[in-house]
Amino acid sequence: MSFSSGITGKMMNVVSYLSEVSATEVLLASVVFSVVFLILKSYSQRVPPGTKRMPGPFPLPLIGNTLSLSKNPHLSLTKMSEVYGDVLQIQIGTKPVLVLSGLETIREALIKQGEVFMGRPDLFTFRLIGDGQSLTFSQDSGEVWKARRRLAHNALKTFAIAPSLTYSSTSLVEEHICREADYLVRKFQQLIEEQGEFDPYRYVVVSVANVICAMCFGRRYNHDDQNFLDIVNLTDEFGAAAASGNPADFIPILQYLPSRAMNRFVDINKKFMNFIQKIVHEHYQTYDKNAVRDITDSLIQHSQERKVDENSNVQLSDKQIINIVNDLFGAGFDTVTTALSWSLTYLVVNPKIQDKIQNELDQVIGRERRPKLSDRSQLPYTEAFILEMFRHSSFLPFTIPHCTTSDTVLNGCFIPKGICVLINQWQVNHDPKLWKDPFKFSPERFLNEDGLSLNKTEMEKALIFGLGKRRCVGEAIGRAEVFLFLTTMLQQMQFSIQDVEKLDMSPQYGLTMKLKRHHVTARLRFSMMATQ
Ligand code: HEM
């Protein structure tokens, strides 16, 4: 008997055996399987005395609660938190995931227990980002990560927050933003004349990316540079794959099945790395230690001087130092572009709010000069609008996933070391216990009763940049960019939209949630160029 006919014979035996199995036997086998699964599950979840097990919905074998996440996990998990509380456990595939809601619980975890909750989980998609060496996404949260984060902070301080040499009253970042905001307004003027209406996102993304390019690489790109457009437009697909709760991160078999989306994600990361590596290579070739031009140069300098981190005695490799620029560039434009495109949408939907901001700008700044960062304290309504845009859109519905670095207890529940943690920022920003009419768009909620100053207590409730050890390193720059781009645009232009009723305000879920692209039109209020 040949080998193949032997196999065929055995297969036939199995098939004929299966056809003899009755429905009752199948049912019985399923019941036994489920009981064994339940016993194993409850055994594996024993918790130390004096602590509770994390509550949560019952998971199905193999797929866990994956189906309950739906297309909008931030909404489904907010609903679940109403049933199970601020600390709840779900299972995505076969992996347990802790979901945190409620501002006080999140503060307790990320601030009071900061060291315990600062880890990043080992996720499949995260390993594909930045060759697995990303400051933001890699699993490292030890001394090397701390030293790299300090380097990122210092680089941003030197090349963004430091005073500009050209204009003593402004910072470097302010100078870059103002220049790009001016280009953007001129581009919009040209588009109105040529086309009447336009997709603002397409142009805002280039201007915002140019600001971080100036700081990181000392260069800017034209609005029509196709190579640059190809790079900055990769973020939608990147955000969809890197979003919290992607089943491919939790169900191992999905990592081996052919997937167009995953192939594309690998491709996007390669393209992004190639783009940056080319610029870094050019920097190495023209580097002069006596004339450090930008963040890339300062990182090269750091790696060549082989400085040991004073705080931890850690020596970083060249790659660990230079790759920091990937994180700063990557994180530095998608977030701000998304914030500005949400802002423009809220403005065209609420023309009275737009009028109020413009009145405030006219009164405080007038038409003779451009807005400056130092005007912020004089523009409470504009600042309140920005805060409400952040809160209402909650376009970063979750922070980047965290994980625990040791066993701990939170709200009386035992939390094991290494569990993946999702922080639901959207829930906090729409929590009826914290906000009156949370679904209403109302900048006034951030103002004191006099309407002339910001209410600090309300401001601190909005959760946008994360909290604690992993809090966004670019927060000051991000806030400065949103303020200056927005005020420069609104000082000179009035935005509107045709058929506002047809506008779809439901966002697409992702790492950053975006609205579907739409066209706006604009009217020039006055031309700053003409008045200067
Ligand atoms: C409106 C703008 C921005 C928003 C809303 C935002 C929000 C966030 C959030 C929610 C996180 C994750 C925090 C966590 O995991 O707990 C984060 C991390 C980060 N952000 Fe931002 N961000 C913005 C702008 C920027 C800018 C302009 C830069 C760089 C110049 C930047 C650099 C980073 C980096 C490097 C991290 C990773 C920090 C780490 O893992 O230690 N962000 N940001």
Coordinates of C-alpha atoms and ligand atoms in Angstrom, one line a residue:
M1 CA 0.0 0.0 0.0
S2 CA 1.4 3.4 -1.0
F3 CA 1.8 6.3 1.6
S4 CA -1.0 8.4 0.0
S5 CA -3.5 5.6 -0.2
G6 CA -2.7 4.9 3.5
I7 CA -3.6 8.5 4.4
T8 CA -6.7 8.3 2.3
G9 CA -7.8 5.2 4.0
K10 CA -7.4 6.8 7.5
M11 CA -9.3 9.9 6.3
M12 CA -12.1 7.7 5.1
N13 CA -12.2 6.0 8.6
V14 CA -12.4 9.4 10.3
V15 CA -15.2 10.6 8.0
S16 CA -17.2 7.5 8.5
Y17 CA -16.7 7.7 12.2
L18 CA -17.9 11.4 12.2
S19 CA -21.0 10.5 10.3
E20 CA -21.9 8.0 13.0
V21 CA -21.6 10.8 15.8
S22 CA -25.1 11.9 16.8
A23 CA -26.2 15.5 17.5
T24 CA -26.6 14.6 21.2
E25 CA -22.9 13.6 21.3
V26 CA -21.8 16.8 19.7
L27 CA -23.9 18.8 22.2
L28 CA -22.5 16.8 25.1
A29 CA -18.9 17.3 23.9
S30 CA -19.5 21.1 23.6
V31 CA -20.9 21.2 27.2
V32 CA -17.9 19.3 28.5
F33 CA -15.5 21.6 26.6
S34 CA -17.2 24.7 28.0
V35 CA -17.2 23.4 31.6
V36 CA -13.5 22.5 31.4
F37 CA -12.9 25.9 29.9
L38 CA -14.7 27.6 32.7
I39 CA -12.9 25.6 35.4
L40 CA -9.6 26.4 33.8
K41 CA -10.5 30.0 33.5
S42 CA -11.6 30.5 37.1
Y43 CA -8.5 28.5 38.3
S44 CA -6.2 30.8 36.3
Q45 CA -7.9 33.9 37.7
R46 CA -7.4 33.2 41.4
V47 CA -6.6 36.5 43.1
P48 CA -4.7 37.2 46.4
P49 CA -6.8 37.4 49.6
G50 CA -8.4 40.8 50.3
T51 CA -8.6 41.7 46.6
K52 CA -11.4 41.2 44.0
R53 CA -11.2 39.7 40.6
M54 CA -11.7 42.3 37.8
P55 CA -15.3 42.3 36.7
G56 CA -16.2 42.0 33.1
P57 CA -18.4 40.3 30.5
F58 CA -18.1 36.6 30.0
P59 CA -15.7 35.7 27.2
L60 CA -16.4 33.1 24.5
P61 CA -13.8 30.4 24.0
L62 CA -11.1 31.5 21.6
I63 CA -12.6 34.8 20.5
G64 CA -13.2 36.2 24.0
N65 CA -15.3 39.5 23.8
T66 CA -13.8 40.5 20.4
L67 CA -17.3 40.7 18.8
S68 CA -18.6 43.1 21.6
L69 CA -16.0 45.7 20.6
S70 CA -17.9 46.5 17.4
K71 CA -16.7 49.1 14.9
N72 CA -16.3 51.8 17.7
P73 CA -14.6 50.2 20.7
H74 CA -14.5 53.5 22.6
L75 CA -18.3 53.6 22.6
S76 CA -18.8 49.8 23.3
L77 CA -16.3 50.0 26.2
T78 CA -17.9 53.1 27.6
K79 CA -21.3 51.2 27.7
M80 CA -19.6 48.3 29.3
S81 CA -18.0 50.5 32.0
E82 CA -21.6 51.6 32.9
V83 CA -22.3 48.0 33.8
Y84 CA -19.0 46.8 35.3
G85 CA -17.4 50.0 36.6
D86 CA -14.1 51.9 36.1
V87 CA -11.9 48.8 36.3
L88 CA -13.1 46.1 34.0
Q89 CA -11.6 43.1 32.2
I90 CA -12.4 42.0 28.7
Q91 CA -10.8 39.3 26.6
I92 CA -9.7 40.1 23.1
G93 CA -9.1 36.7 21.4
T94 CA -7.5 34.7 24.2
K95 CA -5.7 37.7 25.8
P96 CA -7.0 39.5 28.9
V97 CA -7.2 43.3 28.6
L98 CA -7.8 45.8 31.4
V99 CA -10.0 48.8 30.4
L100 CA -9.9 51.9 32.6
S101 CA -12.5 54.6 32.7
G102 CA -13.4 57.4 35.2
L103 CA -11.0 60.3 35.7
E104 CA -10.2 59.5 39.3
T105 CA -9.4 55.9 38.6
I106 CA -7.2 56.9 35.6
R107 CA -5.4 59.5 37.7
E108 CA -4.9 56.8 40.4
A109 CA -3.4 54.4 37.9
L110 CA -1.3 56.8 35.7
I111 CA -0.2 59.3 38.3
K112 CA -0.2 57.7 41.7
Q113 CA 0.8 54.3 40.4
G114 CA 2.7 55.8 37.5
E115 CA 5.7 53.4 37.5
V116 CA 3.3 50.4 37.5
F117 CA 1.2 51.6 34.6
M118 CA 3.9 53.0 32.3
G119 CA 4.7 49.9 30.3
R120 CA 3.8 49.2 26.7
P121 CA 2.4 45.8 25.7
D122 CA 4.2 43.5 23.3
L123 CA 1.7 43.9 20.4
F124 CA 2.2 42.5 16.9
T125 CA 1.5 45.8 15.1
F126 CA 3.8 47.7 17.5
R127 CA 6.7 45.4 16.6
L128 CA 6.3 46.5 13.0
I129 CA 6.8 50.2 13.8
G130 CA 10.2 51.8 13.6
D131 CA 11.9 48.4 13.3
G132 CA 10.5 47.5 16.8
Q133 CA 12.7 50.3 18.3
S134 CA 10.1 53.1 18.6
L135 CA 10.3 55.2 21.7
T136 CA 6.5 55.4 21.7
F137 CA 5.4 51.9 20.7
S138 CA 8.2 49.5 21.7
Q139 CA 7.9 47.4 24.8
D140 CA 10.8 49.1 26.6
S141 CA 9.9 51.2 29.6
G142 CA 13.0 50.7 31.6
E143 CA 16.1 52.9 32.0
V144 CA 16.8 53.0 28.2
W145 CA 13.3 54.3 27.5
K146 CA 13.6 56.9 30.3
A147 CA 17.0 58.1 28.9
R148 CA 15.5 58.3 25.3
R149 CA 12.5 60.2 26.6
R150 CA 14.7 62.7 28.3
L151 CA 16.7 63.1 25.0
A152 CA 13.4 63.7 23.1
H153 CA 12.4 66.3 25.7
N154 CA 15.7 68.1 25.6
A155 CA 15.8 68.1 21.8
L156 CA 12.3 69.7 21.7
K157 CA 13.3 72.3 24.3
T158 CA 16.4 73.3 22.3
F159 CA 14.8 73.4 18.8
A160 CA 11.3 74.4 19.6
I161 CA 10.8 76.1 23.0
A162 CA 14.1 78.0 22.9
P163 CA 13.9 81.7 21.9
S164 CA 14.2 82.6 18.3
L165 CA 17.4 84.4 17.3
T166 CA 15.7 86.4 14.7
Y167 CA 12.8 87.7 16.8
S168 CA 13.7 87.9 20.5
S169 CA 10.1 87.9 21.7
T170 CA 9.2 84.6 20.1
S171 CA 10.2 80.9 20.4
L172 CA 11.7 78.9 17.5
V173 CA 8.5 76.9 17.1
E174 CA 6.4 80.1 17.0
E175 CA 8.5 81.4 14.2
H176 CA 8.1 78.1 12.2
I177 CA 4.3 78.0 12.8
C178 CA 3.7 81.6 11.9
R179 CA 5.6 81.2 8.6
E180 CA 3.7 78.0 7.7
A181 CA 0.4 79.5 8.8
D182 CA 1.0 82.4 6.5
Y183 CA 1.8 80.1 3.5
L184 CA -1.4 78.2 4.3
V185 CA -3.6 81.3 4.3
R186 CA -2.1 82.4 1.0
K187 CA -2.7 78.9 -0.4
F188 CA -6.4 79.0 0.7
Q189 CA -6.7 82.4 -1.0
Q190 CA -5.4 81.0 -4.2
L191 CA -7.8 78.0 -4.0
I192 CA -10.8 80.2 -3.4
E193 CA -9.9 82.2 -6.5
E194 CA -9.3 79.2 -8.6
Q195 CA -11.8 76.6 -7.4
G196 CA -14.2 78.3 -4.9
E197 CA -14.2 75.4 -2.5
F198 CA -11.4 73.0 -1.4
D199 CA -10.5 70.1 0.9
P200 CA -8.7 71.9 3.8
Y201 CA -7.1 68.7 5.2
R202 CA -5.1 68.2 2.0
Y203 CA -3.2 71.5 2.6
V204 CA -3.3 71.7 6.4
V205 CA -1.4 68.4 6.7
V206 CA 1.5 69.7 4.6
S207 CA 1.8 73.0 6.6
V208 CA 1.7 71.2 9.9
A209 CA 4.2 68.5 8.8
N210 CA 6.5 71.4 7.6
V211 CA 6.6 72.7 11.2
I212 CA 7.9 69.4 12.6
C213 CA 10.2 69.0 9.5
A214 CA 11.7 72.4 10.3
M215 CA 12.5 71.4 13.8
C216 CA 13.6 67.8 13.1
F217 CA 15.3 68.2 9.7
G218 CA 15.7 72.0 9.1
R219 CA 13.7 71.9 5.8
R220 CA 10.2 72.5 4.4
Y221 CA 8.3 71.0 1.4
N222 CA 6.1 72.6 -1.2
H223 CA 2.3 71.9 -1.1
D224 CA 2.7 70.1 -4.5
D225 CA 5.7 67.9 -3.6
Q226 CA 4.3 64.5 -4.5
N227 CA 7.0 62.6 -2.6
F228 CA 6.1 64.5 0.6
L229 CA 2.4 64.2 0.0
D230 CA 2.8 60.4 -0.3
I231 CA 4.4 60.3 3.1
V232 CA 2.1 62.6 5.0
N233 CA -1.0 60.9 3.6
L234 CA 0.0 57.5 5.0
T235 CA -1.3 58.3 8.4
D236 CA -5.0 57.3 7.9
E237 CA -4.0 53.7 7.2
F238 CA -1.3 53.7 9.9
G239 CA -3.9 54.9 12.4
A240 CA -6.4 52.3 11.4
A241 CA -3.9 49.4 12.0
A242 CA -2.3 50.9 15.2
A243 CA -5.7 51.6 16.8
S244 CA -6.4 50.2 20.3
G245 CA -8.1 46.8 20.2
N246 CA -7.0 45.7 16.7
P247 CA -7.8 41.9 16.7
A248 CA -4.6 41.1 14.9
D249 CA -2.7 42.1 18.1
F250 CA -4.6 39.6 20.2
I251 CA -5.5 36.7 18.0
P252 CA -2.2 35.1 16.9
I253 CA -3.7 33.2 14.0
L254 CA -4.6 36.5 12.3
Q255 CA -0.9 37.4 12.2
Y256 CA -0.2 34.4 9.9
L257 CA -3.3 34.7 7.6
P258 CA -2.8 36.7 4.4
S259 CA -4.1 40.2 5.0
R260 CA -4.1 43.1 2.7
A261 CA -4.3 45.6 5.6
M262 CA -1.3 44.1 7.4
N263 CA 0.8 43.9 4.2
R264 CA 0.0 47.6 3.7
F265 CA 0.9 48.4 7.3
V266 CA 4.3 46.8 6.8
D267 CA 4.7 48.7 3.6
I268 CA 3.7 52.1 5.2
N269 CA 6.3 51.6 8.0
K270 CA 9.0 50.8 5.4
K271 CA 8.2 53.9 3.3
F272 CA 8.2 56.1 6.4
M273 CA 11.5 54.7 7.6
N274 CA 13.1 55.0 4.2
F275 CA 12.0 58.7 3.9
I276 CA 13.6 59.5 7.3
Q277 CA 16.7 57.4 6.9
K278 CA 17.5 59.2 3.6
I279 CA 17.4 62.6 5.4
V280 CA 19.4 61.3 8.4
H281 CA 22.0 60.0 6.0
E282 CA 22.3 63.4 4.3
H283 CA 22.7 64.9 7.8
Y284 CA 25.5 62.6 8.6
Q285 CA 27.3 63.6 5.4
T286 CA 27.0 67.4 6.1
Y287 CA 27.2 67.3 9.9
D288 CA 29.4 69.9 11.5
K289 CA 29.7 69.7 15.3
N290 CA 30.2 73.5 15.5
A291 CA 27.0 74.3 13.7
V292 CA 24.2 72.0 15.0
R293 CA 21.3 72.8 12.7
D294 CA 18.3 70.8 14.0
I295 CA 17.1 67.9 16.1
T296 CA 18.7 65.3 13.8
D297 CA 22.1 67.1 14.1
S298 CA 21.7 67.3 17.9
L299 CA 21.0 63.6 18.1
I300 CA 24.0 62.8 15.9
Q301 CA 26.1 65.0 18.2
H302 CA 24.8 63.1 21.2
S303 CA 25.6 59.7 19.7
Q304 CA 29.1 60.9 18.5
E305 CA 30.0 62.2 21.9
R306 CA 28.9 58.9 23.4
K307 CA 27.3 60.8 26.3
V308 CA 26.2 58.6 29.2
D309 CA 22.8 59.6 30.6
E310 CA 23.6 61.5 33.8
N311 CA 20.5 60.3 35.5
S312 CA 20.7 56.6 34.9
N313 CA 24.3 55.8 33.7
V314 CA 22.8 54.3 30.6
Q315 CA 24.7 54.2 27.4
L316 CA 22.4 54.3 24.3
S317 CA 23.3 52.8 20.9
D318 CA 23.5 55.1 17.8
K319 CA 20.2 53.6 16.6
Q320 CA 18.4 54.2 19.9
I321 CA 19.4 57.8 19.7
I322 CA 18.9 58.6 16.1
N323 CA 15.5 56.8 15.9
I324 CA 14.1 59.3 18.3
V325 CA 13.6 61.6 15.4
N326 CA 11.2 59.0 13.8
D327 CA 8.9 59.2 16.8
L328 CA 9.0 63.0 17.0
F329 CA 8.3 63.4 13.3
G330 CA 5.6 60.7 13.2
A331 CA 3.7 61.9 16.3
G332 CA 4.2 65.5 15.5
F333 CA 1.9 66.1 12.5
D334 CA -1.0 63.7 12.4
T335 CA -2.3 64.7 15.8
V336 CA -2.1 68.5 15.1
T337 CA -3.6 68.1 11.6
T338 CA -6.5 66.1 12.9
A339 CA -7.1 68.7 15.6
L340 CA -7.2 71.5 13.0
S341 CA -9.5 69.7 10.7
W342 CA -11.9 69.0 13.6
S343 CA -11.7 72.7 14.5
L344 CA -12.6 73.8 11.0
T345 CA -15.5 71.4 10.9
Y346 CA -16.9 72.6 14.2
L347 CA -16.5 76.2 13.0
V348 CA -18.5 75.7 9.7
V349 CA -21.2 73.8 11.6
N350 CA -21.4 76.6 14.3
P351 CA -21.0 79.9 12.4
K352 CA -22.0 81.9 15.6
I353 CA -19.1 80.4 17.4
Q354 CA -16.8 81.4 14.5
D355 CA -18.1 85.0 14.7
K356 CA -17.5 85.1 18.4
I357 CA -13.8 84.0 18.0
Q358 CA -13.3 86.5 15.2
N359 CA -14.8 89.3 17.3
E360 CA -12.4 88.4 20.1
L361 CA -9.5 88.4 17.7
D362 CA -10.5 91.8 16.2
Q363 CA -10.7 93.3 19.6
V364 CA -7.5 91.9 21.1
I365 CA -5.2 91.7 18.1
G366 CA -6.8 93.9 15.5
R367 CA -5.8 93.8 11.8
E368 CA -2.4 95.3 12.0
R369 CA -0.4 92.4 13.3
R370 CA -0.5 88.6 13.4
P371 CA -1.5 86.5 16.5
K372 CA 1.3 85.5 18.9
L373 CA 1.5 82.8 21.6
S374 CA 1.6 85.6 24.2
D375 CA -1.9 86.6 23.2
R376 CA -3.4 83.4 24.6
S377 CA -4.2 84.7 28.0
Q378 CA -6.2 87.6 26.3
L379 CA -8.3 85.3 24.2
P380 CA -10.3 83.1 26.6
Y381 CA -13.1 82.3 24.2
T382 CA -10.7 81.1 21.5
E383 CA -8.9 79.0 24.1
A384 CA -12.2 77.6 25.4
F385 CA -13.2 76.7 21.8
I386 CA -9.9 74.7 21.4
L387 CA -10.5 72.9 24.7
E388 CA -14.1 72.0 23.7
M389 CA -12.9 70.8 20.3
F390 CA -10.4 68.5 22.1
R391 CA -13.1 67.3 24.6
H392 CA -16.1 66.9 22.3
S393 CA -14.2 65.2 19.4
S394 CA -11.9 63.1 21.7
F395 CA -10.1 62.3 18.5
L396 CA -7.6 60.2 20.5
P397 CA -10.3 58.0 22.1
F398 CA -7.7 55.9 23.9
T399 CA -4.2 56.7 24.8
I400 CA -1.6 54.4 23.2
P401 CA -2.1 51.1 25.1
H402 CA -0.2 50.7 28.3
C403 CA 0.7 47.6 30.3
T404 CA 1.5 46.9 33.9
T405 CA 5.2 46.5 35.0
S406 CA 4.3 44.6 38.3
D407 CA 1.3 43.1 40.1
T408 CA -0.9 45.7 41.7
V409 CA -4.3 46.5 43.2
L410 CA -6.6 49.2 41.7
N411 CA -10.0 50.1 43.2
G412 CA -9.7 46.9 45.2
C413 CA -9.2 44.7 42.1
F414 CA -6.1 42.6 41.6
I415 CA -4.2 43.6 38.4
P416 CA -1.5 41.1 37.3
K417 CA 1.9 42.2 35.9
G418 CA 2.0 42.4 32.1
I419 CA -1.7 42.9 31.4
C420 CA -2.5 45.2 28.4
V421 CA -4.3 48.4 29.6
L422 CA -6.7 50.5 27.5
I423 CA -7.3 54.0 28.9
N424 CA -10.6 55.3 27.6
Q425 CA -10.1 59.1 27.2
W426 CA -13.4 59.3 25.3
Q427 CA -15.4 58.0 28.3
V428 CA -13.8 60.6 30.6
N429 CA -14.6 63.4 28.2
H430 CA -18.3 62.4 27.9
D431 CA -18.9 61.2 31.4
P432 CA -22.2 62.7 32.6
K433 CA -20.9 62.7 36.2
L434 CA -18.2 65.2 35.1
W435 CA -19.9 67.3 32.3
K436 CA -23.3 68.9 32.0
D437 CA -24.8 67.9 28.6
P438 CA -21.6 66.1 27.5
F439 CA -22.8 65.7 23.9
K440 CA -23.5 69.4 23.4
F441 CA -20.7 71.5 21.8
S442 CA -20.3 74.4 24.1
P443 CA -17.0 76.3 24.5
E444 CA -18.7 78.3 27.4
R445 CA -18.4 75.3 29.7
F446 CA -14.6 76.1 30.0
L447 CA -15.2 79.8 31.0
N448 CA -15.8 81.2 34.4
E449 CA -19.1 82.9 35.1
D450 CA -17.7 86.3 34.1
G451 CA -16.9 84.8 30.6
L452 CA -13.5 86.5 30.7
S453 CA -11.3 83.8 32.1
L454 CA -10.8 80.1 31.8
N455 CA -12.1 77.8 34.5
K456 CA -9.0 75.8 35.7
T457 CA -11.1 73.0 37.3
E458 CA -13.0 72.3 34.1
M459 CA -9.8 72.5 32.0
E460 CA -8.1 69.8 34.1
K461 CA -11.0 67.4 33.6
A462 CA -10.5 67.1 29.8
L463 CA -8.2 64.2 29.0
I464 CA -6.4 64.6 25.7
F465 CA -2.7 64.1 26.1
G466 CA -2.7 61.2 28.5
L467 CA -1.4 61.5 32.1
G468 CA 1.7 60.6 34.1
K469 CA 4.9 59.0 32.9
R470 CA 3.8 58.5 29.3
R471 CA 2.0 61.8 28.9
C472 CA 2.6 63.3 25.5
V473 CA 6.1 64.9 25.1
G474 CA 4.9 67.3 22.4
E475 CA 2.0 68.7 24.4
A476 CA 3.3 72.3 24.6
I477 CA 4.1 72.3 20.9
G478 CA 0.9 70.6 19.9
R479 CA -1.2 73.2 21.8
A480 CA 0.9 76.1 20.4
E481 CA 0.4 74.8 16.8
V482 CA -3.3 74.4 17.1
F483 CA -3.7 77.9 18.6
L484 CA -1.4 79.8 16.1
F485 CA -2.7 78.0 13.0
L486 CA -6.3 78.5 14.0
T487 CA -6.0 82.2 15.0
T488 CA -3.9 83.1 11.9
M489 CA -6.5 81.5 9.7
L490 CA -9.6 82.9 11.5
Q491 CA -8.1 86.4 11.7
Q492 CA -8.0 86.6 7.9
M493 CA -10.6 84.1 6.7
Q494 CA -14.2 83.2 7.3
F495 CA -15.0 79.5 6.6
S496 CA -18.3 78.0 5.6
I497 CA -19.8 74.9 4.0
Q498 CA -22.6 74.3 1.5
D499 CA -25.3 71.8 2.5
V500 CA -24.3 71.7 6.2
E501 CA -27.1 69.2 6.8
K502 CA -25.5 66.7 4.6
L503 CA -22.2 66.8 6.5
D504 CA -21.4 63.4 8.2
M505 CA -19.9 64.1 11.6
S506 CA -19.4 60.5 12.5
P507 CA -15.7 59.8 12.8
Q508 CA -13.8 56.8 11.5
Y509 CA -12.3 54.8 14.4
G510 CA -8.5 54.7 14.6
L511 CA -5.5 55.7 16.7
T512 CA -6.6 59.3 15.9
M513 CA -10.3 59.5 14.8
K514 CA -10.8 61.5 11.6
L515 CA -13.9 62.9 9.9
K516 CA -14.6 61.9 6.3
R517 CA -12.8 64.4 4.0
H518 CA -15.1 67.3 2.9
H519 CA -14.9 70.6 1.1
V520 CA -15.3 74.0 2.6
T521 CA -15.3 77.4 1.1
A522 CA -13.9 80.6 2.6
R523 CA -14.2 84.4 2.3
L524 CA -11.2 86.7 2.8
R525 CA -11.9 89.0 5.8
F526 CA -8.9 91.2 4.9
S527 CA -5.4 90.6 3.6
M528 CA -2.6 90.8 6.2
M529 CA -0.1 91.2 3.4
A530 CA -1.9 94.4 2.1
T531 CA -2.1 96.0 5.6
Q532 CA 1.6 95.4 6.5
Ligands
HEM1 C1 -2.8 68.1 19.4 C2 -1.7 67.4 19.4 C3 -1.3 66.2 20.2 C4 -2.1 65.3 20.9 C5 -3.6 65.4 21.2 C6 -1.2 64.3 21.4 C7 -1.7 63.2 22.3 C8 -0.8 62.2 22.7 C9 -1.3 61.1 23.5 C10 -2.7 60.8 23.9 C11 -0.2 60.3 23.7 C12 -0.2 58.9 24.4 C13 0.0 59.0 25.9 C14 -0.1 57.7 26.5 O1 0.2 56.7 25.9 O2 -0.5 57.6 27.7 C15 0.9 60.9 23.1 C16 2.2 60.4 23.1 C17 3.3 61.0 22.4 N1 3.3 62.2 21.8 FE1 1.7 63.4 21.5 N2 0.0 64.5 21.0 C18 0.0 65.7 20.2 C19 1.1 66.2 19.6 C20 2.4 65.8 19.7 C21 3.6 66.5 19.1 C22 3.5 67.8 18.3 C23 4.6 65.7 19.3 C24 6.1 65.9 18.9 C25 6.6 67.0 18.6 C26 4.2 64.5 20.1 C27 5.0 63.5 20.5 C28 4.6 62.4 21.2 C29 5.4 61.3 21.6 C30 6.9 61.1 21.3 C31 4.6 60.4 22.4 C32 5.1 59.1 23.0 C33 5.5 59.3 24.5 C34 5.9 58.0 25.1 O3 5.5 56.9 24.8 O4 6.7 58.1 26.1 N3 2.8 64.6 20.3 N4 0.5 62.1 22.5

